[in-house]
Amino acid sequence: MTDEADAYQEKDMPKTGDRKAYIVTGPTSGIGLRTALELAKRGTVVLVGRDRRKLDEVQKTIERKKGRHAVSVVCDLSDIASVRRAAAEIIALDLPIAGLLNNAGITQQHATNSAQGWDMTFATNHLGPFVLTEALMPHLPDGANVVFICSAVEDPERKPAKAVGFRGGRYISAEASARGAWKPGGSARPGADAYATSKQCNLATAMVFARETPRLRINALEPGFIPNTGLGRGGNFFVRFLLNHVLPLLAPFMKYWSNPKRAGRVAAKVLINARGETGIYYDDGGHPTQGSALVRDTSFQDRVVAETRALLATLPA
Ligand SMILES: NC(=O)c1ccc[n+]([C@@H]2O[C@H](COP(=O)([O-])OP(=O)(O)OC[C@H]3O[C@@H](n4cnc5c(N)ncnc54)[C@H](OP(=O)(O)O)[C@@H]3O)[C@@H](O)[C@H]2O)c1
């Protein structure tokens, strides 16, 4: 862990009086919760999550402090119909939106299908955020920030990810991912290829959206390795996996270690950043980094986005 994240300070932040609105998906736990609490110091937070009760709790926590404000929007990101409804609800709020953080994400040990019959991990982590972002972008003012939370596990050459059994993003096509099919030669760990591929698509999407829409600031963030979040709570796979396999192996790579509070501060920093950078992939300290060789290839990035749009176009409007 570097000190720079903690050195990211008030100087990069707009004045408290300059009230803007920030949208955070998955604000009920882990990185998203910490980011929402951080952003609430700066503006209204639009909490976008699937569980009304949990959203209400976060909203209450934020509004317990005088002058802080949040709005809750129920949205199941795995369900495209729910995402479209939520986007319409957010637009109707007519808030001065300065940032959208695509943070919500899952891992699954046993693959299930979404409402549209698509792989649940791919739908939740890639398709839902893709639809939400495309629906909101035309309504964002010039200079607004969009950030996708990605993961280093998309890179098959990333040593810590390799050490724990990831084999990188295994993208064949958007249609194949929706069927739960991944490039052969992948991980023996259940759910690892689906997760890594969804994160590969997040990063490719951020880079294409940044090129397509230069009036907005569209970036990606790798938040580091954070064992104590809810990720993978289904079947407690993640926790068992970490305790039994990851923690012992990761000792030599502790510099990638982070925690929700620190990751939330870095995510807020990247989301609030008024410096106008776009198309940047930031590391866990908020410094520019690089994704895998494949995801840096613009023709690959373009293919992911074009195929995702084609897949989504198969749904009724
Ligand atoms: N933890 C790490 O080491 C790590 C490393 C790299 C990247 N990341 C990424 O960081 C992001 C946040 O993960 P985290 O570690 O903070 O995990 P987390 O604590 O499990 O938080 C995930 C959030 O996403 C929400 N969510 C899940 N499925 C959803 C759906 N269908 N619709 C709407 N919201 C949904 C969860 O809501 P509920 O509370 O309702 O479940 C929760 O608020 C993810 O994109 C993850 O891939 C994490």
GROMACS .gro file of C-alpha atoms and ligand atoms in nm:
model
  365
    1MET     CA    1   0.000   0.000   0.000
    2THR     CA    2   0.140   0.341  -0.092
    3ASP     CA    3   0.092   0.653   0.114
    4GLU     CA    4  -0.020   0.859  -0.182
    5ALA     CA    5  -0.382   0.751  -0.143
    6ASP     CA    6  -0.395   0.895   0.201
    7ALA     CA    7  -0.209   1.195   0.069
    8TYR     CA    8  -0.495   1.255  -0.170
    9GLN     CA    9  -0.643   1.541   0.005
   10GLU     CA   10  -0.876   1.827   0.018
   11LYS     CA   11  -0.681   2.023  -0.246
   12ASP     CA   12  -0.818   1.790  -0.516
   13MET     CA   13  -1.174   1.825  -0.387
   14PRO     CA   14  -1.428   2.089  -0.484
   15LYS     CA   15  -1.530   2.320  -0.202
   16THR     CA   16  -1.794   2.173   0.029
   17GLY     CA   17  -2.039   2.443  -0.071
   18ASP     CA   18  -2.016   2.343  -0.437
   19ARG     CA   19  -2.297   2.086  -0.411
   20LYS     CA   20  -2.306   1.831  -0.690
   21ALA     CA   21  -2.464   1.488  -0.714
   22TYR     CA   22  -2.272   1.161  -0.742
   23ILE     CA   23  -2.420   0.826  -0.840
   24VAL     CA   24  -2.274   0.515  -0.674
   25THR     CA   25  -2.382   0.163  -0.766
   26GLY     CA   26  -2.343  -0.103  -0.498
   27PRO     CA   27  -2.328   0.146  -0.208
   28THR     CA   28  -2.454  -0.102   0.053
   29SER     CA   29  -2.125  -0.276   0.126
   30GLY     CA   30  -1.747  -0.275   0.082
   31ILE     CA   31  -1.586  -0.020  -0.150
   32GLY     CA   32  -1.916   0.132  -0.265
   33LEU     CA   33  -2.033   0.202   0.090
   34ARG     CA   34  -1.707   0.373   0.184
   35THR     CA   35  -1.710   0.576  -0.138
   36ALA     CA   36  -2.069   0.687  -0.079
   37LEU     CA   37  -1.983   0.803   0.274
   38GLU     CA   38  -1.682   0.992   0.138
   39LEU     CA   39  -1.882   1.155  -0.143
   40ALA     CA   40  -2.160   1.259   0.097
   41LYS     CA   41  -1.916   1.516   0.237
   42ARG     CA   42  -1.917   1.680  -0.107
   43GLY     CA   43  -2.265   1.651  -0.248
   44THR     CA   44  -2.585   1.453  -0.280
   45VAL     CA   45  -2.526   1.082  -0.326
   46VAL     CA   46  -2.759   0.880  -0.547
   47LEU     CA   47  -2.746   0.531  -0.395
   48VAL     CA   48  -2.818   0.267  -0.659
   49GLY     CA   49  -2.865  -0.084  -0.521
   50ARG     CA   50  -3.089  -0.388  -0.535
   51ASP     CA   51  -3.205  -0.400  -0.172
   52ARG     CA   52  -3.440  -0.122  -0.056
   53ARG     CA   53  -3.383  -0.198   0.314
   54LYS     CA   54  -3.004  -0.177   0.283
   55LEU     CA   55  -3.028   0.140   0.075
   56ASP     CA   56  -3.250   0.300   0.341
   57GLU     CA   57  -2.993   0.214   0.608
   58VAL     CA   58  -2.709   0.376   0.411
   59GLN     CA   59  -2.926   0.678   0.337
   60LYS     CA   60  -3.006   0.713   0.709
   61THR     CA   61  -2.637   0.685   0.799
   62ILE     CA   62  -2.553   0.963   0.554
   63GLU     CA   63  -2.840   1.192   0.655
   64ARG     CA   64  -2.768   1.149   1.027
   65LYS     CA   65  -2.498   1.411   0.973
   66LYS     CA   66  -2.634   1.761   0.937
   67GLY     CA   67  -2.639   1.895   0.583
   68ARG     CA   68  -2.573   1.559   0.414
   69HIS     CA   69  -2.817   1.421   0.164
   70ALA     CA   70  -2.876   1.098  -0.027
   71VAL     CA   71  -3.140   0.959  -0.262
   72SER     CA   72  -3.204   0.587  -0.308
   73VAL     CA   73  -3.284   0.418  -0.637
   74VAL     CA   74  -3.362   0.046  -0.642
   75CYS     CA   75  -3.187  -0.128  -0.928
   76ASP     CA   76  -3.093  -0.489  -0.991
   77LEU     CA   77  -2.796  -0.447  -1.223
   78SER     CA   78  -2.824  -0.804  -1.345
   79ASP     CA   79  -3.169  -0.728  -1.491
   80ILE     CA   80  -3.166  -0.497  -1.793
   81ALA     CA   81  -3.532  -0.398  -1.745
   82SER     CA   82  -3.457  -0.292  -1.387
   83VAL     CA   83  -3.148  -0.098  -1.503
   84ARG     CA   84  -3.350   0.090  -1.765
   85ARG     CA   85  -3.617   0.180  -1.506
   86ALA     CA   86  -3.350   0.298  -1.261
   87ALA     CA   87  -3.180   0.512  -1.527
   88ALA     CA   88  -3.515   0.679  -1.607
   89GLU     CA   89  -3.574   0.738  -1.235
   90ILE     CA   90  -3.229   0.896  -1.192
   91ILE     CA   91  -3.278   1.121  -1.496
   92ALA     CA   92  -3.618   1.231  -1.360
   93LEU     CA   93  -3.450   1.343  -1.036
   94ASP     CA   94  -3.292   1.620  -1.244
   95LEU     CA   95  -2.989   1.654  -1.017
   96PRO     CA   96  -2.663   1.829  -1.112
   97ILE     CA   97  -2.478   1.501  -1.162
   98ALA     CA   98  -2.101   1.535  -1.153
   99GLY     CA   99  -2.006   1.168  -1.135
  100LEU     CA  100  -2.116   0.807  -1.186
  101LEU     CA  101  -1.929   0.528  -1.011
  102ASN     CA  102  -1.990   0.183  -1.159
  103ASN     CA  103  -1.887  -0.015  -0.854
  104ALA     CA  104  -2.142  -0.294  -0.795
  105GLY     CA  105  -2.008  -0.639  -0.869
  106ILE     CA  106  -2.028  -1.005  -0.776
  107THR     CA  107  -1.838  -1.330  -0.795
  108GLN     CA  108  -2.016  -1.663  -0.812
  109GLN     CA  109  -1.897  -2.009  -0.730
  110HIS     CA  110  -2.198  -2.170  -0.896
  111ALA     CA  111  -2.308  -1.992  -1.212
  112THR     CA  112  -2.671  -1.882  -1.228
  113ASN     CA  113  -2.868  -1.695  -1.493
  114SER     CA  114  -3.003  -1.341  -1.494
  115ALA     CA  115  -3.362  -1.234  -1.568
  116GLN     CA  116  -3.266  -1.229  -1.937
  117GLY     CA  117  -3.119  -1.579  -1.910
  118TRP     CA  118  -2.761  -1.454  -1.926
  119ASP     CA  119  -2.464  -1.548  -1.710
  120MET     CA  120  -2.527  -1.372  -1.379
  121THR     CA  121  -2.171  -1.250  -1.326
  122PHE     CA  122  -2.141  -1.114  -1.680
  123ALA     CA  123  -2.485  -0.950  -1.656
  124THR     CA  124  -2.425  -0.791  -1.315
  125ASN     CA  125  -2.067  -0.678  -1.366
  126HIS     CA  126  -2.067  -0.581  -1.733
  127LEU     CA  127  -2.408  -0.566  -1.906
  128GLY     CA  128  -2.596  -0.379  -1.630
  129PRO     CA  129  -2.331  -0.107  -1.581
  130PHE     CA  130  -2.296  -0.079  -1.960
  131VAL     CA  131  -2.670  -0.012  -2.004
  132LEU     CA  132  -2.686   0.222  -1.705
  133THR     CA  133  -2.391   0.427  -1.831
  134GLU     CA  134  -2.517   0.448  -2.189
  135ALA     CA  135  -2.860   0.557  -2.064
  136LEU     CA  136  -2.718   0.826  -1.833
  137MET     CA  137  -2.436   0.966  -2.046
  138PRO     CA  138  -2.649   1.190  -2.268
  139HIS     CA  139  -2.787   1.350  -1.949
  140LEU     CA  140  -2.449   1.419  -1.788
  141PRO     CA  141  -2.308   1.770  -1.818
  142ASP     CA  142  -1.979   1.833  -1.999
  143GLY     CA  143  -1.684   1.739  -1.780
  144ALA     CA  144  -1.878   1.492  -1.560
  145ASN     CA  145  -1.678   1.189  -1.445
  146VAL     CA  146  -1.766   0.826  -1.502
  147VAL     CA  147  -1.553   0.562  -1.330
  148PHE     CA  148  -1.562   0.184  -1.373
  149ILE     CA  149  -1.424  -0.027  -1.090
  150CYS     CA  150  -1.215  -0.291  -1.261
  151SER     CA  151  -0.978  -0.559  -1.136
  152ALA     CA  152  -0.623  -0.669  -1.204
  153VAL     CA  153  -0.746  -1.027  -1.239
  154GLU     CA  154  -0.834  -0.948  -1.602
  155ASP     CA  155  -0.459  -0.957  -1.676
  156PRO     CA  156  -0.330  -1.314  -1.728
  157GLU     CA  157   0.025  -1.190  -1.661
  158ARG     CA  158  -0.052  -1.024  -1.327
  159LYS     CA  159   0.152  -1.226  -1.076
  160PRO     CA  160  -0.069  -1.202  -0.764
  161ALA     CA  161  -0.378  -1.293  -0.968
  162LYS     CA  162  -0.193  -1.581  -1.134
  163ALA     CA  163  -0.063  -1.701  -0.801
  164VAL     CA  164  -0.417  -1.748  -0.674
  165GLY     CA  165  -0.539  -1.930  -0.983
  166PHE     CA  166  -0.682  -1.659  -1.210
  167ARG     CA  167  -0.600  -1.696  -1.577
  168GLY     CA  168  -0.709  -1.352  -1.694
  169GLY     CA  169  -1.012  -1.243  -1.892
  170ARG     CA  170  -1.133  -1.524  -2.122
  171TYR     CA  171  -1.345  -1.324  -2.366
  172ILE     CA  172  -1.465  -1.504  -2.679
  173SER     CA  173  -1.759  -1.274  -2.763
  174ALA     CA  174  -2.032  -1.093  -2.571
  175GLU     CA  175  -2.280  -1.356  -2.683
  176ALA     CA  176  -2.052  -1.640  -2.559
  177SER     CA  177  -1.999  -1.464  -2.225
  178ALA     CA  178  -2.375  -1.426  -2.187
  179ARG     CA  179  -2.397  -1.805  -2.232
  180GLY     CA  180  -2.123  -1.854  -1.973
  181ALA     CA  181  -1.864  -1.974  -2.226
  182TRP     CA  182  -1.503  -1.862  -2.182
  183LYS     CA  183  -1.186  -1.901  -2.385
  184PRO     CA  184  -1.039  -2.248  -2.319
  185GLY     CA  185  -0.737  -2.291  -2.093
  186GLY     CA  186  -0.892  -2.089  -1.813
  187SER     CA  187  -0.893  -2.116  -1.436
  188ALA     CA  188  -0.968  -2.427  -1.236
  189ARG     CA  189  -1.135  -2.199  -0.979
  190PRO     CA  190  -1.514  -2.194  -1.020
  191GLY     CA  191  -1.637  -1.849  -1.120
  192ALA     CA  192  -1.289  -1.707  -1.182
  193ASP     CA  193  -1.315  -1.691  -1.563
  194ALA     CA  194  -1.659  -1.531  -1.551
  195TYR     CA  195  -1.539  -1.269  -1.303
  196ALA     CA  196  -1.211  -1.193  -1.483
  197THR     CA  197  -1.389  -1.167  -1.818
  198SER     CA  198  -1.651  -0.929  -1.679
  199LYS     CA  199  -1.372  -0.709  -1.545
  200GLN     CA  200  -1.187  -0.726  -1.879
  201CYS     CA  201  -1.508  -0.597  -2.040
  202ASN     CA  202  -1.543  -0.316  -1.781
  203LEU     CA  203  -1.196  -0.190  -1.868
  204ALA     CA  204  -1.244  -0.220  -2.244
  205THR     CA  205  -1.578  -0.035  -2.211
  206ALA     CA  206  -1.428   0.250  -2.010
  207MET     CA  207  -1.159   0.301  -2.273
  208VAL     CA  208  -1.404   0.300  -2.566
  209PHE     CA  209  -1.655   0.529  -2.394
  210ALA     CA  210  -1.368   0.770  -2.319
  211ARG     CA  211  -1.270   0.779  -2.687
  212GLU     CA  212  -1.630   0.807  -2.808
  213THR     CA  213  -1.740   1.081  -2.569
  214PRO     CA  214  -1.455   1.325  -2.507
  215ARG     CA  215  -1.688   1.582  -2.346
  216LEU     CA  216  -1.708   1.346  -2.042
  217ARG     CA  217  -1.422   1.210  -1.828
  218ILE     CA  218  -1.441   0.832  -1.836
  219ASN     CA  219  -1.184   0.636  -1.639
  220ALA     CA  220  -1.123   0.302  -1.471
  221LEU     CA  221  -0.991   0.208  -1.128
  222GLU     CA  222  -0.829  -0.106  -0.993
  223PRO     CA  223  -0.899  -0.082  -0.619
  224GLY     CA  224  -0.635  -0.329  -0.498
  225PHE     CA  225  -0.690  -0.651  -0.311
  226ILE     CA  226  -0.947  -0.605  -0.034
  227PRO     CA  227  -1.034  -0.927   0.146
  228ASN     CA  228  -1.285  -0.784   0.395
  229THR     CA  229  -1.572  -0.687   0.162
  230GLY     CA  230  -1.888  -0.880   0.075
  231LEU     CA  231  -1.750  -0.991  -0.262
  232GLY     CA  232  -1.825  -1.357  -0.316
  233ARG     CA  233  -2.045  -1.390  -0.013
  234GLY     CA  234  -2.251  -1.647  -0.203
  235GLY     CA  235  -2.142  -1.975  -0.047
  236ASN     CA  236  -1.865  -1.788   0.131
  237PHE     CA  237  -1.645  -1.899  -0.154
  238PHE     CA  238  -1.439  -1.585  -0.156
  239VAL     CA  239  -1.366  -1.594   0.215
  240ARG     CA  240  -1.276  -1.963   0.219
  241PHE     CA  241  -1.078  -1.920  -0.098
  242LEU     CA  242  -0.888  -1.628   0.052
  243LEU     CA  243  -0.816  -1.795   0.381
  244ASN     CA  244  -0.713  -2.126   0.234
  245HIS     CA  245  -0.543  -2.030  -0.086
  246VAL     CA  246  -0.492  -1.660  -0.134
  247LEU     CA  247  -0.358  -1.516   0.189
  248PRO     CA  248  -0.065  -1.753   0.220
  249LEU     CA  249   0.030  -1.701  -0.144
  250LEU     CA  250  -0.012  -1.327  -0.143
  251ALA     CA  251   0.244  -1.252   0.124
  252PRO     CA  252   0.508  -1.146  -0.133
  253PHE     CA  253   0.260  -0.912  -0.301
  254MET     CA  254   0.130  -0.719  -0.003
  255LYS     CA  255   0.176  -0.389  -0.180
  256TYR     CA  256  -0.153  -0.459  -0.362
  257TRP     CA  257  -0.335  -0.499  -0.029
  258SER     CA  258  -0.598  -0.238   0.051
  259ASN     CA  259  -0.909  -0.191   0.263
  260PRO     CA  260  -1.259  -0.055   0.191
  261LYS     CA  261  -1.193   0.281   0.356
  262ARG     CA  262  -0.880   0.349   0.156
  263ALA     CA  263  -1.033   0.216  -0.166
  264GLY     CA  264  -1.337   0.439  -0.105
  265ARG     CA  265  -1.117   0.745  -0.065
  266VAL     CA  266  -0.929   0.667  -0.385
  267ALA     CA  267  -1.254   0.601  -0.575
  268ALA     CA  268  -1.397   0.932  -0.449
  269LYS     CA  269  -1.077   1.106  -0.553
  270VAL     CA  270  -1.092   0.969  -0.906
  271LEU     CA  271  -1.465   1.045  -0.931
  272ILE     CA  272  -1.435   1.402  -0.808
  273ASN     CA  273  -1.114   1.480  -0.995
  274ALA     CA  274  -1.160   1.807  -1.178
  275ARG     CA  275  -0.835   1.783  -1.374
  276GLY     CA  276  -1.013   1.667  -1.688
  277GLU     CA  277  -0.827   1.340  -1.750
  278THR     CA  278  -1.008   1.073  -1.948
  279GLY     CA  279  -0.930   0.721  -2.066
  280ILE     CA  280  -0.698   0.656  -1.770
  281TYR     CA  281  -0.674   0.331  -1.577
  282TYR     CA  282  -0.580   0.412  -1.216
  283ASP     CA  283  -0.421   0.176  -0.964
  284ASP     CA  284  -0.512   0.137  -0.597
  285GLY     CA  285  -0.313   0.446  -0.508
  286GLY     CA  286  -0.486   0.660  -0.772
  287HIS     CA  287  -0.190   0.656  -1.011
  288PRO     CA  288  -0.210   0.567  -1.381
  289THR     CA  289  -0.149   0.199  -1.451
  290GLN     CA  290  -0.193  -0.043  -1.741
  291GLY     CA  291  -0.427  -0.330  -1.806
  292SER     CA  292  -0.341  -0.651  -1.989
  293ALA     CA  293  -0.186  -0.640  -2.337
  294LEU     CA  294  -0.516  -0.758  -2.484
  295VAL     CA  295  -0.733  -0.496  -2.317
  296ARG     CA  296  -0.492  -0.221  -2.426
  297ASP     CA  297  -0.555  -0.319  -2.788
  298THR     CA  298  -0.810  -0.069  -2.918
  299SER     CA  299  -0.949  -0.314  -3.175
  300PHE     CA  300  -1.023  -0.557  -2.891
  301GLN     CA  301  -1.184  -0.277  -2.689
  302ASP     CA  302  -1.399  -0.178  -2.987
  303ARG     CA  303  -1.503  -0.539  -3.045
  304VAL     CA  304  -1.618  -0.580  -2.683
  305VAL     CA  305  -1.832  -0.267  -2.703
  306ALA     CA  306  -1.974  -0.338  -3.049
  307GLU     CA  307  -2.062  -0.696  -2.954
  308THR     CA  308  -2.214  -0.584  -2.623
  309ARG     CA  309  -2.434  -0.336  -2.808
  310ALA     CA  310  -2.535  -0.607  -3.057
  311LEU     CA  311  -2.624  -0.845  -2.774
  312LEU     CA  312  -2.829  -0.582  -2.593
  313ALA     CA  313  -3.006  -0.493  -2.917
  314THR     CA  314  -3.158  -0.842  -2.917
  315LEU     CA  315  -3.377  -0.734  -2.621
  316PRO     CA  316  -3.710  -0.561  -2.676
  317ALA     CA  317  -3.670  -0.182  -2.626
  318LIG     N1  318  -1.266  -0.676  -0.295
  318LIG     C1  319  -1.165  -0.681  -0.383
  318LIG     O1  320  -1.056  -0.732  -0.353
  318LIG     C2  321  -1.183  -0.624  -0.519
  318LIG     C3  322  -1.070  -0.621  -0.603
  318LIG     C4  323  -1.084  -0.570  -0.731
  318LIG     C5  324  -1.207  -0.521  -0.773
  318LIG     N2  325  -1.314  -0.526  -0.690
  318LIG     C6  326  -1.442  -0.473  -0.739
  318LIG     O2  327  -1.491  -0.377  -0.650
  318LIG     C7  328  -1.633  -0.366  -0.664
  318LIG     C8  329  -1.698  -0.366  -0.526
  318LIG     O3  330  -1.673  -0.490  -0.466
  318LIG     P1  331  -1.657  -0.510  -0.309
  318LIG     O4  332  -1.532  -0.586  -0.291
  318LIG     O5  333  -1.679  -0.383  -0.237
  318LIG     O6  334  -1.778  -0.612  -0.285
  318LIG     P2  335  -1.911  -0.606  -0.196
  318LIG     O7  336  -1.879  -0.563  -0.058
  318LIG     O8  337  -1.975  -0.739  -0.214
  318LIG     O9  338  -2.000  -0.494  -0.266
  318LIG     C9  339  -2.069  -0.521  -0.383
  318LIG    C10  340  -2.185  -0.425  -0.398
  318LIG    O10  341  -2.249  -0.455  -0.522
  318LIG    C11  342  -2.388  -0.471  -0.498
  318LIG     N3  343  -2.451  -0.561  -0.594
  318LIG    C12  344  -2.423  -0.691  -0.617
  318LIG     N4  345  -2.505  -0.741  -0.711
  318LIG    C13  346  -2.589  -0.640  -0.747
  318LIG    C14  347  -2.697  -0.630  -0.838
  318LIG     N5  348  -2.740  -0.734  -0.911
  318LIG     N6  349  -2.760  -0.511  -0.849
  318LIG    C15  350  -2.721  -0.404  -0.776
  318LIG     N7  351  -2.619  -0.409  -0.687
  318LIG    C16  352  -2.555  -0.525  -0.673
  318LIG    C17  353  -2.396  -0.528  -0.356
  318LIG    O11  354  -2.528  -0.511  -0.307
  318LIG     P3  355  -2.588  -0.603  -0.188
  318LIG    O12  356  -2.539  -0.539  -0.061
  318LIG    O13  357  -2.735  -0.592  -0.207
  318LIG    O14  358  -2.535  -0.742  -0.208
  318LIG    C18  359  -2.292  -0.442  -0.287
  318LIG    O15  360  -2.344  -0.316  -0.254
  318LIG    C19  361  -1.675  -0.482  -0.753
  318LIG    O16  362  -1.696  -0.434  -0.885
  318LIG    C20  363  -1.554  -0.574  -0.750
  318LIG    O17  364  -1.544  -0.651  -0.868
  318LIG    C21  365  -1.306  -0.575  -0.562
   0.00000   0.00000   0.00000
